[in-house]
XYZ file of C-alpha atoms in Angstrom:
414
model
C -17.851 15.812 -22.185
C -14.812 13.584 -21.911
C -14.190 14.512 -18.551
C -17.744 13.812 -17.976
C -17.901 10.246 -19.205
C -13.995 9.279 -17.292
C -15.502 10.655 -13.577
C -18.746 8.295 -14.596
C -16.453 5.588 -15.490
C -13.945 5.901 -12.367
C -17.697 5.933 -10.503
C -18.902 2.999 -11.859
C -15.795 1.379 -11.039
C -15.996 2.526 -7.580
C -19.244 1.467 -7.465
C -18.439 -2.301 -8.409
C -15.344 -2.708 -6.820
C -17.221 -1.657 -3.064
C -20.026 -3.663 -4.178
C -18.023 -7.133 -4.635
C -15.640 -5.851 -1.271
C -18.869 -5.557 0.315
C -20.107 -8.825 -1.066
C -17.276 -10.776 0.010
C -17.013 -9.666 3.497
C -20.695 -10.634 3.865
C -20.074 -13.852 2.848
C -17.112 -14.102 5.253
C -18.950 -12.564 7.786
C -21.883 -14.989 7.350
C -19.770 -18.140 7.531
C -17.839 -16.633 10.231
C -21.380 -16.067 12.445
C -22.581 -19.433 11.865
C -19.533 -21.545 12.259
C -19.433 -19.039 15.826
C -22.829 -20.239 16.813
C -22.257 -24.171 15.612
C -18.929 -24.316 17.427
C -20.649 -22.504 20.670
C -23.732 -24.460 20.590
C -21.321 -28.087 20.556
C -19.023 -26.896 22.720
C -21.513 -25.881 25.664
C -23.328 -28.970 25.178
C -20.132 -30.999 25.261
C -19.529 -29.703 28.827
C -23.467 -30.007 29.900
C -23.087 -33.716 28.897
C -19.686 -34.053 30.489
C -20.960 -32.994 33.357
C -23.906 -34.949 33.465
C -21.693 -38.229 32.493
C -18.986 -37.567 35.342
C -21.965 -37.616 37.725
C -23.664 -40.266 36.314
C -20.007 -42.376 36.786
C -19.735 -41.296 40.062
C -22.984 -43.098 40.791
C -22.255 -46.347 38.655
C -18.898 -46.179 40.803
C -20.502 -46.903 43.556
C -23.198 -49.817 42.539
C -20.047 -51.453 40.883
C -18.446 -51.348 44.331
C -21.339 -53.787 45.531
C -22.902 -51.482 47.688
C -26.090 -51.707 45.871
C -28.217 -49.107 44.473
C -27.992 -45.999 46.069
C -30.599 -43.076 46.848
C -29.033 -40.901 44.523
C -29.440 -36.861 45.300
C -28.715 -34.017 43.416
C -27.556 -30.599 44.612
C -30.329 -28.674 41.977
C -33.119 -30.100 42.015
C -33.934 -27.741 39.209
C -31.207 -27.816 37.097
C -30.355 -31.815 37.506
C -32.002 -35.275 38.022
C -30.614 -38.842 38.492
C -32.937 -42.348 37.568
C -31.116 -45.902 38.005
C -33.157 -47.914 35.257
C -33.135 -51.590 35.071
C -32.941 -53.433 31.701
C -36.910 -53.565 31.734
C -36.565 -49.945 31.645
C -37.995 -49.936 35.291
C -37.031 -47.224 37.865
C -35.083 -48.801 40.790
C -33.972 -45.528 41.668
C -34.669 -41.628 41.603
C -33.641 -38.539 42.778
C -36.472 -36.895 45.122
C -37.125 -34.084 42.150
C -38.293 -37.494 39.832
C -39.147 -39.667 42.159
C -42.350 -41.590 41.178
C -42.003 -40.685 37.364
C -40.946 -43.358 34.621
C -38.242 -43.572 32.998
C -37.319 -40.252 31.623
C -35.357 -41.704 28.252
C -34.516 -45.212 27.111
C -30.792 -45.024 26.431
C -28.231 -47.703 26.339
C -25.053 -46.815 28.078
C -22.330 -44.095 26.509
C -25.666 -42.989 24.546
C -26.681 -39.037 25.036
C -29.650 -37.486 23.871
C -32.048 -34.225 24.816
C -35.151 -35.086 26.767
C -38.263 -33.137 27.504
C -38.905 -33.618 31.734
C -41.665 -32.297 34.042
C -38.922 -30.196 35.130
C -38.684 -27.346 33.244
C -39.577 -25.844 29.973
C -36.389 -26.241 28.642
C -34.846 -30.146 27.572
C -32.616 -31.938 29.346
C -29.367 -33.234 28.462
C -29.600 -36.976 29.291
C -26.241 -39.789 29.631
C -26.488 -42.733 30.054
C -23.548 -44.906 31.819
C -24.120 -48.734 31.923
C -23.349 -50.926 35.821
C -23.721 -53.936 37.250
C -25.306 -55.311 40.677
C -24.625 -58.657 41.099
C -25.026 -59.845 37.634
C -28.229 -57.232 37.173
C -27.646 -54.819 34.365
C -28.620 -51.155 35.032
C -28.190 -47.781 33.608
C -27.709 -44.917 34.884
C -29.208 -41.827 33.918
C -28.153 -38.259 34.740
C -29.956 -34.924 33.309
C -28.576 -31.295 32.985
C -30.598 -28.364 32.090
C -29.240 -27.333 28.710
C -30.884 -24.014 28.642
C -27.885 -22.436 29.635
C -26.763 -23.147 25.870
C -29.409 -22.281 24.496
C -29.693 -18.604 26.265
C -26.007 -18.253 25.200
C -26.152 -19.020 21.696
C -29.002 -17.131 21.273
C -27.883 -13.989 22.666
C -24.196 -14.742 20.554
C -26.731 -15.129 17.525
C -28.663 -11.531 18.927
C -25.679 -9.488 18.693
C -24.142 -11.058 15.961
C -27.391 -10.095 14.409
C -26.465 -6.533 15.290
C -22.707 -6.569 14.476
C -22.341 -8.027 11.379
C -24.482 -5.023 9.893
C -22.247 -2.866 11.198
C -19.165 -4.326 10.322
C -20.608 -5.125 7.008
C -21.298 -0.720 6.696
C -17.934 -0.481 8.247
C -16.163 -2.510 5.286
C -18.154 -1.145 2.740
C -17.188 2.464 3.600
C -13.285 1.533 4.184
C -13.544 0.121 0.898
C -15.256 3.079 -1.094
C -13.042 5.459 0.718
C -9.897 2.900 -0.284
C -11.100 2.617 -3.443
C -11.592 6.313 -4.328
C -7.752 7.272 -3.188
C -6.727 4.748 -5.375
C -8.962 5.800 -7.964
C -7.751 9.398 -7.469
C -4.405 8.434 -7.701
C -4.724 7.064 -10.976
C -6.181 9.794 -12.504
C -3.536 11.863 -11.048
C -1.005 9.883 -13.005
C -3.313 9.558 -16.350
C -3.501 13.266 -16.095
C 0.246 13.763 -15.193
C 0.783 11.191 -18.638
C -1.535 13.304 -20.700
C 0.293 16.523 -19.648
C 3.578 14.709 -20.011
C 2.731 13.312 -23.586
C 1.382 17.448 -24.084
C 4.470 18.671 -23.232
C 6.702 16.205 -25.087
C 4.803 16.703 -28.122
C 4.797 20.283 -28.103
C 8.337 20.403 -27.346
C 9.343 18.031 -29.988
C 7.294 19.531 -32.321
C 8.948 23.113 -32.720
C 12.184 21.928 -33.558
C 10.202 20.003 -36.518
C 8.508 22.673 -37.733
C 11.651 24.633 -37.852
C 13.245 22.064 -39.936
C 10.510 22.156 -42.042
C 9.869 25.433 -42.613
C 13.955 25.669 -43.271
C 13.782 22.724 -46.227
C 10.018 24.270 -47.778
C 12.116 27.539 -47.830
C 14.665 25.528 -50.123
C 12.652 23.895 -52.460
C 10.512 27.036 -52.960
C 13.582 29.268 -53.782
C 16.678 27.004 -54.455
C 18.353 29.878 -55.970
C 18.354 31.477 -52.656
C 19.260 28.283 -50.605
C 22.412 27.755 -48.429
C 23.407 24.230 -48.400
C 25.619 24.982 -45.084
C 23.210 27.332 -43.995
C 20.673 24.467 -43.990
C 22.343 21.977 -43.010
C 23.973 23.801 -39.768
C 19.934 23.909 -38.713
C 18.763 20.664 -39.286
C 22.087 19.551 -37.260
C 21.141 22.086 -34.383
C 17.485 21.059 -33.969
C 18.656 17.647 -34.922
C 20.945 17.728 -31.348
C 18.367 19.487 -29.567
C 15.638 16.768 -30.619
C 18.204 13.801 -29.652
C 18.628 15.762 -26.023
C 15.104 16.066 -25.781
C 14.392 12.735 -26.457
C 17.053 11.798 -23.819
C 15.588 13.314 -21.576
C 12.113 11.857 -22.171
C 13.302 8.137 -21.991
C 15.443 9.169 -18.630
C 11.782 10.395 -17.373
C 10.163 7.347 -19.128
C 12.800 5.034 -16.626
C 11.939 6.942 -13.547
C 8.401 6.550 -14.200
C 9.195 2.941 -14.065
C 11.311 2.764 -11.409
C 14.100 1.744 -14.005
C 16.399 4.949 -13.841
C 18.931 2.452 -11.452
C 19.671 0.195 -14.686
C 23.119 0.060 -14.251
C 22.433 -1.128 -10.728
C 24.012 0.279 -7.658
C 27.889 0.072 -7.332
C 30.135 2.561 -5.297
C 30.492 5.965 -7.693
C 33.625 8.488 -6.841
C 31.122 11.745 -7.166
C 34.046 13.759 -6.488
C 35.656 12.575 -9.838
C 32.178 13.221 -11.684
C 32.064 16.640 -10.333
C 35.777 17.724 -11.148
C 35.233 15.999 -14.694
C 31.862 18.472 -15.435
C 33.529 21.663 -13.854
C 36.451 21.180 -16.499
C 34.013 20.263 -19.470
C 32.514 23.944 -18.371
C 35.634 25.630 -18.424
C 36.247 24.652 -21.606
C 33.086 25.088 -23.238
C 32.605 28.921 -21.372
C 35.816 30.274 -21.681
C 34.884 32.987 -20.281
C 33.140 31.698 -17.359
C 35.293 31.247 -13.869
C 34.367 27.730 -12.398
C 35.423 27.435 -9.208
C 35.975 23.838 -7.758
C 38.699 24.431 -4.952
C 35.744 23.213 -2.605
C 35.096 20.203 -3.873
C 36.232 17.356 -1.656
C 36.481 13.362 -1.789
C 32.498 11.274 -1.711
C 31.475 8.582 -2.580
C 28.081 7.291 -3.232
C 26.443 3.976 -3.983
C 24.385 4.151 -7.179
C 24.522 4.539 -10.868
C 27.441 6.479 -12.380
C 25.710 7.429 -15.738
C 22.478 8.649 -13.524
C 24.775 10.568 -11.308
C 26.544 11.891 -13.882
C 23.640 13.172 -15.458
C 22.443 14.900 -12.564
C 26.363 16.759 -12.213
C 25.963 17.805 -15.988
C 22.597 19.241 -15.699
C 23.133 21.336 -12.252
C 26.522 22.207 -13.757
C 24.502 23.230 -17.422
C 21.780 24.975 -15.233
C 23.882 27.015 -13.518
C 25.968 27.997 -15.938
C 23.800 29.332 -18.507
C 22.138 31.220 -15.719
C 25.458 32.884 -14.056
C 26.751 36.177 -15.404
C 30.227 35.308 -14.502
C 30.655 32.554 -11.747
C 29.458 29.034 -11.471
C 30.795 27.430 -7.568
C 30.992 23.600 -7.386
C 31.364 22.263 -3.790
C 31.373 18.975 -2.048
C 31.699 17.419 1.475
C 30.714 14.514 3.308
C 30.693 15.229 6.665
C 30.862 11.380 8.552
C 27.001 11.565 9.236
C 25.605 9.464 6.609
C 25.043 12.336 3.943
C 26.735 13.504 0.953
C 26.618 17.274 0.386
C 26.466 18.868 -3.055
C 26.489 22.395 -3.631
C 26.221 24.111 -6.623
C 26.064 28.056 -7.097
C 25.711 31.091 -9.572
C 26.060 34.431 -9.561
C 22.790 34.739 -11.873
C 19.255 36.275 -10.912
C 17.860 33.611 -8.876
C 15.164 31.733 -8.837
C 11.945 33.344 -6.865
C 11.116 31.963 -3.048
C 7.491 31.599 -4.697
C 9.511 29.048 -7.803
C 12.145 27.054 -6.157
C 9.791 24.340 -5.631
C 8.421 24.596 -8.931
C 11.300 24.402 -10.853
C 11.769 20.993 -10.210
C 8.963 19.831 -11.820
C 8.887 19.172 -15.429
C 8.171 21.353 -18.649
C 9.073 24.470 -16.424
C 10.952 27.326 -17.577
C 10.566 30.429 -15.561
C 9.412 33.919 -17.244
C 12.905 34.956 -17.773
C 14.231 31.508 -19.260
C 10.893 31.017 -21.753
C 12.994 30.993 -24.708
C 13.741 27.503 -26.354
C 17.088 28.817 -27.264
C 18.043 29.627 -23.706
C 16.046 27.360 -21.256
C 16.086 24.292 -22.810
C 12.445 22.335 -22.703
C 12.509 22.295 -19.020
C 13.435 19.123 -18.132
C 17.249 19.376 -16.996
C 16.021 20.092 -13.123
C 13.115 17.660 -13.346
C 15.931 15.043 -14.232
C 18.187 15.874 -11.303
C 15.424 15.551 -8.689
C 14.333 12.256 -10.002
C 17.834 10.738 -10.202
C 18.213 11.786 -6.617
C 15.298 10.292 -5.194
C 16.037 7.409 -7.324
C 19.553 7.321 -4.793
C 17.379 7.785 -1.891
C 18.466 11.101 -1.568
C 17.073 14.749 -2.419
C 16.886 18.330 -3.838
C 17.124 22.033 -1.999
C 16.765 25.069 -3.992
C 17.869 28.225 -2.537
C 19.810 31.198 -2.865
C 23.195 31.517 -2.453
C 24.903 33.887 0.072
C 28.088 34.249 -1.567
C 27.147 34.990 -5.578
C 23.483 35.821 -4.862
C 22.288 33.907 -7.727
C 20.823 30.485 -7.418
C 22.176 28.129 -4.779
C 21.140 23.943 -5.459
C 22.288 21.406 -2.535
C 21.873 17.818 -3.558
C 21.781 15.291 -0.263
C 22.305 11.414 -1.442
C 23.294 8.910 1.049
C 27.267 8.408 1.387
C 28.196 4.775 0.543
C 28.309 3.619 3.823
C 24.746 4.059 4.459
């Protein structure tokens, strides 16, 4: 039912979130159309009445010059007409195509407007440019068809008409598909957070219970109690609580993209490496740890981080090996660090060695708290090395035939 009602939320959200997207770009897409048509519509007349001024000019050029009034002609006798008006208003001359009719607009000179003629359908685009013969003020009027402007802006309007649909289906399904990856995403990660906060709790909540069932056993039968006994327990589950929680906070800082918090400085990894391989000696006596192959690196990162990730391959491998843990380490001159780390123990299974680095998992044969730890110690060294830019191969090792783990991070020149 839970589940239910967070898919109907996530929905809904979907839902609003295309609706506004889709809202917006309408809008947008609106104001876009119209300011298209406006600034089409102006700019097309601006040339029809540019070119009707320049030949209106031409003809006050030439009445200016003193050579009277001309018989002006036009070129298009459909698309164009010329009148040289007096002051009365009073037709002193015509083109043939308006010869004989009034005045076709009263207009005093620079003025424009858009004039209905006998000559088509369509207005006119009428300009009026002022002259003089011999002290007689006249005005000259030119007219362009301006249906040219008007059959382009509507058929810009026609298929913007058409388009902006489309492009307003287009956005709206970018945006719900958008939407629902990102929506998907985060309820990967809530889930990933609930299983985390699962895990976490279940691990932390053993080595509670066996405190307390250790302390209920004492106060129900003191007379049986071992004060050392006790205490050695709570101090074991104690560490193994303080590890755990260790862990969880390093996990907590990857999550956040905090694990770097000591910031990135040059780190000798060779000197981390020899420094774990000793701690094992002396903690496994019995164990051989070989490190002849270990070689001079260095990195650029965080020495605690890196550290941590040496410890818990080192750790890893040697509670898995029977008798043999292998440390190795090269950098070759092409940009990559090489860390090798091998036991003679079982192996991990072709189907596992991606799975192991995820966290909370303990294989079948490492299921014991005791023994495997809560499953985090991999998780951490795969996070700390993609926190270096660098990453994590799990394989099997040709030498020992146990498990064979090859850490790449970027050498500090890179």
């Amino acid at each position: 039912m839970a589940s239910e009602r967070y898919e109907h939320r996530l929905r809904a959200v979907r839902v609003r979130a295309t609706a506004v997207a889709a809202l917006a770009v309408a809008v947008a897409l609106l104001a876009a159309g119209i300011g298209l048509v406006v600034g089409l519509r102006t700019e097309l007349s601006a040339d029809v009445r540019d070119a009707a001024r320049a030949r209106a000019s031409d003809v006050a050029r030439v009445i200016e010059a003193g050579r009277g009034v001309p018989a002006p002609t036009v070129s298009a006798p459909d698309e164009e007409f010329l009148q040289v008006v007096d002051a009365d208003g009073a037709v002193v001359a015509a083109s043939e195509n308006v010869a004989g009719q009034p005045a076709l607009a009263r207009l005093d000179p620079g003025e424009s407007a858009s004039v209905d003629t006998p000559l088509d359908d369509d207005p006119f685009m009428v300009v009026a440019v002022g002259a003089r013969d011999d002290g007689r003020r006249l005005v000259v009027l030119a007219g362009r068809d301006a249906a040219g402007v008007s059959d382009a802006t509507n058929t810009v309007t026609w298929l913007l008409l058409i388009g902006l649909p489309v492009l307003l289906v287009l956005a709206a399904a970018a945006t719900w598909i958008a939407v629902g990856r990102a929506l998907r995403r985060v309820a990967r990660a809530e889930a990933a957070q609930r299983r985390f906060v699962s895990d976490a709790s279940h691990e932390l909540r053993s080595p509670v219970a066996t405190v307390r069932q250790h302390a209920e056993v004492a106060l129900a039968h003191p007379e049986r109690s071992d004060t050392g006994s006790l205490a050695g327990t709570v101090l074991d589950e104690a560490v193994r609580m303080q590890r755990l929680v260790d862990d969880l906070l390093l996990l907590a800082r990857a999550d956040e993209s905090a694990l770097l918090r000591g910031g990135r400085r040059p780190v000798d990894l060779d000197d981390l490496v020899l420094a774990e391989a000793r701690r094992l000696r002396s903690a496994s006596p019995g164990m051989r740890v070989d490190s002849t192959a270990v070689g001079a690196a260095r990195v650029t990162g965080d020495e605690d981080a890196l550290g941590r990730l040496v410890r818990n391959l080192g750790e890893n491998a040697a509670r898995h090996a029977r008798t043999r843990v292998t440390f190795a380490l090269t950098d070759a001159g092409d940009g990559w660090v090489r860390l090798l780390v091998e036991d003679d123990g079982p192996g991990i299974p072709a189907a596992d060695r991606e799975r192991v680095l995820d966290r909370f998992v303990r294989l079948d044969d490492s299921r014991a708290r005791g023994a495997g730890g809560a499953g985090l110690g991999l998780a951490i060294v795969a996070e700390v090395a993609g926190a270096h830019r660098g990453r994590v191969q799990v394989g099997v090792s040709e030498v020992l035939g146990g498990a064979r783990f090859v850490v790449l991070l970027p050498s500090a020149g890179e």
